[in-house]
Amino acid sequence: MGSAGVLAAAGVLSLAGTADAAGTLGASAAAKGRYFGTAVAANHLGEAQYASTLDTEFNAATPENEMKWDAVEGTRNSFNYSAADQIVSHAQGKGMKVRGHTLVWHSQLPGWVGGLAAADLRTAMNNHITQVMTHYKGKIYAWDVVNEAYQDGGSGARRSSPFQDKLGDGFIEEAFRTARAADSGAKLCYNDYNTDGQNAKSNAVYNMVKDFKQRGVPIDCVGFQSHFNSNSPVPSDYQANLQRFADLGVDVQITELDIEGSGSAQATNYSNVVKACLAVSRCTGITVWGIPDKYSWRSGGTPLLFDSNYNKKPAYDAVLAALGGTSDGGTTPPGGGTGGATCTATYTTTASWNGGYNGQVTVKAGGSAISSWSVPVTLSSPQKVSATWNGTPSWDSSGNVMTVKPTYNGSLAAGASTTFGFTVTANGSSATPSVGACTAS
């Protein structure tokens, strides 16, 4: 992360680390007075390339699933914060903002919630909000208090859910009032999808926010998820829609950005989203919904800024440029090296049998010749490597990550490739190894 300052309190954006503001997403956004964050999964933090990309590039984190109701209160009034705590602790240690996601949502609810009668459900909802927010009091910049409460389509109606069906229209207001009482320092957001342009759904949310502001219901921000693809492209009135909400007196945040596609088209769409946020003074930050494509909830659409080997995509360069940064601005990017030398690494299972397999990694030089390369390979415990060829491995302290360097095949002409291989004893695990970004020199 470029902004290395420690947050003195939730809601304070550190602008430290401007020496490398040109080179990373988070630092470049901080130079514009904004954050640039990502969704984080606790079970990937042990992967070296995942953690290093998170720490280098982003200055805000949102737990992907770890703060949802089923994760923290699967059994009534029995709270388990361990996975969410891991993310919050990691983020705080790197000076990142943390967005809390999410307190009241119709999905990922444990079964016991939907079975409650109205009075009991109200008690359970308010208790859940209070307990979770109190646990994280002072550590969360903004909470998605209520998530996705409106229907898709042209009706502008509320979505059927245990909360809507049993507590009625007032449940959102009650949730926000309960949230304010639990933590007066956190920003309180309403979050939804398909509200990115002006339509029946966004109009309904707009009218709710306008009513809340007029009546003094505590609401500080509106989150626009911004999941885009060819069937749901970035709307032409995206910026104007963000601005009309901001004009109500709330911050706006892009909370779950991902854009399916590739190449220049994807890059242009990402750039347009960032530029729209920068044009709205109350657009305080952007969160992309994941780091590498392989871990995206819609991985088949390759919607993120890093490919599955953590190489920066054209979309990354477009976002950095839109934020006013430049590549190679004082940091070595994943997949890059010194002097413009670059390489890529791709994995193939070449043979498998009951109890093990052979893996092969193809290393390919970029647009200029390279003299050496290095590739990290992460295995899933309890798998173990029993042999390697065409590469020399070194191991980290966990014994799960080997970094392979060339034995004799380091020099490659521009566009040329070589391979190294290894034999894995599965020990009961069929997981495919994760190949990190190739570093060239």
PDB file of C-alpha atoms in Angstrom, residues 286-415:
ATOM      1  CA  ILE A 286     -13.851   2.909  -5.072  1.00  0.00           C
ATOM      2  CA  THR A 287     -13.731  -0.768  -4.120  1.00  0.00           C
ATOM      3  CA  VAL A 288     -13.133  -3.485  -6.711  1.00  0.00           C
ATOM      4  CA  TRP A 289     -14.661  -6.860  -5.854  1.00  0.00           C
ATOM      5  CA  GLY A 290     -11.494  -8.930  -5.656  1.00  0.00           C
ATOM      6  CA  ILE A 291      -7.831  -8.951  -6.659  1.00  0.00           C
ATOM      7  CA  PRO A 292      -7.038 -11.640  -9.294  1.00  0.00           C
ATOM      8  CA  ASP A 293      -9.551 -12.916 -11.805  1.00  0.00           C
ATOM      9  CA  LYS A 294      -9.287 -16.495 -10.555  1.00  0.00           C
ATOM     10  CA  TYR A 295     -10.892 -15.601  -7.213  1.00  0.00           C
ATOM     11  CA  SER A 296     -13.708 -13.462  -8.637  1.00  0.00           C
ATOM     12  CA  TRP A 297     -17.301 -14.602  -8.056  1.00  0.00           C
ATOM     13  CA  ARG A 298     -17.657 -14.247 -11.844  1.00  0.00           C
ATOM     14  CA  SER A 299     -14.177 -15.489 -12.789  1.00  0.00           C
ATOM     15  CA  GLY A 300     -15.300 -16.713 -16.220  1.00  0.00           C
ATOM     16  CA  GLY A 301     -15.800 -13.083 -17.233  1.00  0.00           C
ATOM     17  CA  THR A 302     -12.252 -12.043 -16.187  1.00  0.00           C
ATOM     18  CA  PRO A 303     -13.668  -8.888 -14.557  1.00  0.00           C
ATOM     19  CA  LEU A 304     -10.824  -7.642 -12.343  1.00  0.00           C
ATOM     20  CA  LEU A 305      -7.638  -5.588 -12.675  1.00  0.00           C
ATOM     21  CA  PHE A 306      -5.179  -8.472 -12.242  1.00  0.00           C
ATOM     22  CA  ASP A 307      -5.228 -11.701 -14.220  1.00  0.00           C
ATOM     23  CA  SER A 308      -5.122 -15.086 -12.520  1.00  0.00           C
ATOM     24  CA  ASN A 309      -1.320 -14.907 -12.289  1.00  0.00           C
ATOM     25  CA  TYR A 310      -1.466 -11.425 -10.718  1.00  0.00           C
ATOM     26  CA  ASN A 311      -0.218  -9.719 -13.874  1.00  0.00           C
ATOM     27  CA  LYS A 312      -1.560  -6.196 -14.300  1.00  0.00           C
ATOM     28  CA  LYS A 313      -4.114  -6.004 -17.089  1.00  0.00           C
ATOM     29  CA  PRO A 314      -4.753  -3.068 -19.459  1.00  0.00           C
ATOM     30  CA  ALA A 315      -7.650  -2.201 -17.153  1.00  0.00           C
ATOM     31  CA  TYR A 316      -5.179  -1.701 -14.303  1.00  0.00           C
ATOM     32  CA  ASP A 317      -3.092   0.722 -16.368  1.00  0.00           C
ATOM     33  CA  ALA A 318      -6.237   2.605 -17.361  1.00  0.00           C
ATOM     34  CA  VAL A 319      -7.389   2.942 -13.752  1.00  0.00           C
ATOM     35  CA  LEU A 320      -3.959   4.087 -12.582  1.00  0.00           C
ATOM     36  CA  ALA A 321      -3.823   6.661 -15.367  1.00  0.00           C
ATOM     37  CA  ALA A 322      -7.331   7.912 -14.544  1.00  0.00           C
ATOM     38  CA  LEU A 323      -6.220   8.370 -10.935  1.00  0.00           C
ATOM     39  CA  GLY A 324      -3.280  10.442 -12.122  1.00  0.00           C
ATOM     40  CA  GLY A 325      -0.636   7.797 -11.495  1.00  0.00           C
ATOM     41  CA  THR A 326       1.922   6.263 -13.807  1.00  0.00           C
ATOM     42  CA  SER A 327       3.198   2.693 -13.964  1.00  0.00           C
ATOM     43  CA  ASP A 328       6.659   1.932 -12.578  1.00  0.00           C
ATOM     44  CA  GLY A 329       6.264   4.940 -10.331  1.00  0.00           C
ATOM     45  CA  GLY A 330       8.728   3.753  -7.723  1.00  0.00           C
ATOM     46  CA  THR A 331       7.456   0.216  -7.289  1.00  0.00           C
ATOM     47  CA  THR A 332       8.064  -3.033  -9.155  1.00  0.00           C
ATOM     48  CA  PRO A 333       4.692  -4.329 -10.337  1.00  0.00           C
ATOM     49  CA  PRO A 334       3.667  -7.965 -10.156  1.00  0.00           C
ATOM     50  CA  GLY A 335       4.842  -9.599 -13.367  1.00  0.00           C
ATOM     51  CA  GLY A 336       7.532  -7.003 -13.934  1.00  0.00           C
ATOM     52  CA  GLY A 337      11.179  -6.589 -13.150  1.00  0.00           C
ATOM     53  CA  THR A 338      13.946  -4.112 -13.749  1.00  0.00           C
ATOM     54  CA  GLY A 339      14.669  -2.220 -16.918  1.00  0.00           C
ATOM     55  CA  GLY A 340      11.277  -2.978 -18.451  1.00  0.00           C
ATOM     56  CA  ALA A 341      11.881  -6.744 -18.452  1.00  0.00           C
ATOM     57  CA  THR A 342       8.657  -8.699 -18.117  1.00  0.00           C
ATOM     58  CA  CYS A 343       7.517 -12.293 -18.230  1.00  0.00           C
ATOM     59  CA  THR A 344       4.404 -14.392 -17.724  1.00  0.00           C
ATOM     60  CA  ALA A 345       3.937 -17.804 -16.111  1.00  0.00           C
ATOM     61  CA  THR A 346       1.166 -20.292 -16.937  1.00  0.00           C
ATOM     62  CA  TYR A 347       0.480 -23.656 -15.334  1.00  0.00           C
ATOM     63  CA  THR A 348      -0.541 -27.033 -16.813  1.00  0.00           C
ATOM     64  CA  THR A 349      -1.028 -30.438 -15.169  1.00  0.00           C
ATOM     65  CA  THR A 350       0.816 -32.797 -17.525  1.00  0.00           C
ATOM     66  CA  ALA A 351       0.076 -36.096 -15.772  1.00  0.00           C
ATOM     67  CA  SER A 352      -1.910 -37.287 -12.778  1.00  0.00           C
ATOM     68  CA  TRP A 353      -2.415 -40.543 -10.924  1.00  0.00           C
ATOM     69  CA  ASN A 354      -3.907 -41.792  -7.677  1.00  0.00           C
ATOM     70  CA  GLY A 355      -1.753 -40.029  -5.121  1.00  0.00           C
ATOM     71  CA  GLY A 356      -0.041 -37.328  -7.161  1.00  0.00           C
ATOM     72  CA  TYR A 357       0.558 -35.411 -10.362  1.00  0.00           C
ATOM     73  CA  ASN A 358       3.174 -33.669 -12.505  1.00  0.00           C
ATOM     74  CA  GLY A 359       2.870 -29.931 -13.015  1.00  0.00           C
ATOM     75  CA  GLN A 360       4.546 -27.775 -15.639  1.00  0.00           C
ATOM     76  CA  VAL A 361       4.973 -23.996 -15.724  1.00  0.00           C
ATOM     77  CA  THR A 362       5.673 -22.192 -18.996  1.00  0.00           C
ATOM     78  CA  VAL A 363       7.693 -18.998 -18.585  1.00  0.00           C
ATOM     79  CA  LYS A 364       7.450 -16.565 -21.501  1.00  0.00           C
ATOM     80  CA  ALA A 365       9.441 -13.369 -21.938  1.00  0.00           C
ATOM     81  CA  GLY A 366       7.614 -10.155 -22.722  1.00  0.00           C
ATOM     82  CA  GLY A 367       8.468  -7.625 -25.395  1.00  0.00           C
ATOM     83  CA  SER A 368      12.190  -7.563 -24.590  1.00  0.00           C
ATOM     84  CA  ALA A 369      14.834 -10.161 -23.844  1.00  0.00           C
ATOM     85  CA  ILE A 370      15.358 -11.268 -20.233  1.00  0.00           C
ATOM     86  CA  SER A 371      18.405 -12.706 -18.510  1.00  0.00           C
ATOM     87  CA  SER A 372      16.619 -14.427 -15.605  1.00  0.00           C
ATOM     88  CA  TRP A 373      13.173 -15.132 -14.136  1.00  0.00           C
ATOM     89  CA  SER A 374      11.540 -16.121 -10.847  1.00  0.00           C
ATOM     90  CA  VAL A 375       8.112 -17.724 -10.280  1.00  0.00           C
ATOM     91  CA  PRO A 376       6.368 -18.484  -6.959  1.00  0.00           C
ATOM     92  CA  VAL A 377       4.233 -21.644  -6.791  1.00  0.00           C
ATOM     93  CA  THR A 378       1.843 -22.146  -3.857  1.00  0.00           C
ATOM     94  CA  LEU A 379       0.704 -25.654  -2.921  1.00  0.00           C
ATOM     95  CA  SER A 380      -2.270 -26.564  -0.773  1.00  0.00           C
ATOM     96  CA  SER A 381      -1.235 -28.332   2.432  1.00  0.00           C
ATOM     97  CA  PRO A 382      -0.668 -31.295   2.885  1.00  0.00           C
ATOM     98  CA  GLN A 383       0.621 -31.576  -0.695  1.00  0.00           C
ATOM     99  CA  LYS A 384       4.408 -31.865  -1.027  1.00  0.00           C
ATOM    100  CA  VAL A 385       6.805 -31.526  -3.961  1.00  0.00           C
ATOM    101  CA  SER A 386       8.954 -34.628  -4.369  1.00  0.00           C
ATOM    102  CA  ALA A 387      10.991 -33.591  -7.431  1.00  0.00           C
ATOM    103  CA  THR A 388      11.653 -30.608  -9.694  1.00  0.00           C
ATOM    104  CA  TRP A 389      13.375 -30.179 -13.060  1.00  0.00           C
ATOM    105  CA  ASN A 390      14.582 -27.274 -15.213  1.00  0.00           C
ATOM    106  CA  GLY A 391      14.312 -25.004 -12.163  1.00  0.00           C
ATOM    107  CA  THR A 392      15.830 -24.549  -8.711  1.00  0.00           C
ATOM    108  CA  PRO A 393      13.323 -24.122  -5.851  1.00  0.00           C
ATOM    109  CA  SER A 394      13.591 -22.326  -2.538  1.00  0.00           C
ATOM    110  CA  TRP A 395      10.893 -22.604   0.123  1.00  0.00           C
ATOM    111  CA  ASP A 396       9.240 -20.192   2.522  1.00  0.00           C
ATOM    112  CA  SER A 397       8.802 -20.937   6.212  1.00  0.00           C
ATOM    113  CA  SER A 398       5.360 -22.491   5.711  1.00  0.00           C
ATOM    114  CA  GLY A 399       6.727 -25.124   3.351  1.00  0.00           C
ATOM    115  CA  ASN A 400       3.822 -24.424   0.985  1.00  0.00           C
ATOM    116  CA  VAL A 401       5.333 -21.766  -1.284  1.00  0.00           C
ATOM    117  CA  MET A 402       8.326 -22.539  -3.489  1.00  0.00           C
ATOM    118  CA  THR A 403      10.011 -19.847  -5.539  1.00  0.00           C
ATOM    119  CA  VAL A 404      11.567 -21.352  -8.655  1.00  0.00           C
ATOM    120  CA  LYS A 405      14.507 -19.788 -10.466  1.00  0.00           C
ATOM    121  CA  PRO A 406      16.206 -21.070 -13.627  1.00  0.00           C
ATOM    122  CA  THR A 407      18.755 -23.871 -13.434  1.00  0.00           C
ATOM    123  CA  TYR A 408      20.294 -22.999 -16.821  1.00  0.00           C
ATOM    124  CA  ASN A 409      17.381 -21.640 -18.861  1.00  0.00           C
ATOM    125  CA  GLY A 410      17.146 -18.074 -17.603  1.00  0.00           C
ATOM    126  CA  SER A 411      18.051 -16.139 -20.759  1.00  0.00           C
ATOM    127  CA  LEU A 412      15.122 -15.768 -23.139  1.00  0.00           C
ATOM    128  CA  ALA A 413      14.720 -13.675 -26.273  1.00  0.00           C
ATOM    129  CA  ALA A 414      11.695 -11.400 -26.537  1.00  0.00           C
ATOM    130  CA  GLY A 415       8.600 -13.593 -26.794  1.00  0.00           C
TER     131      GLY A 415
END
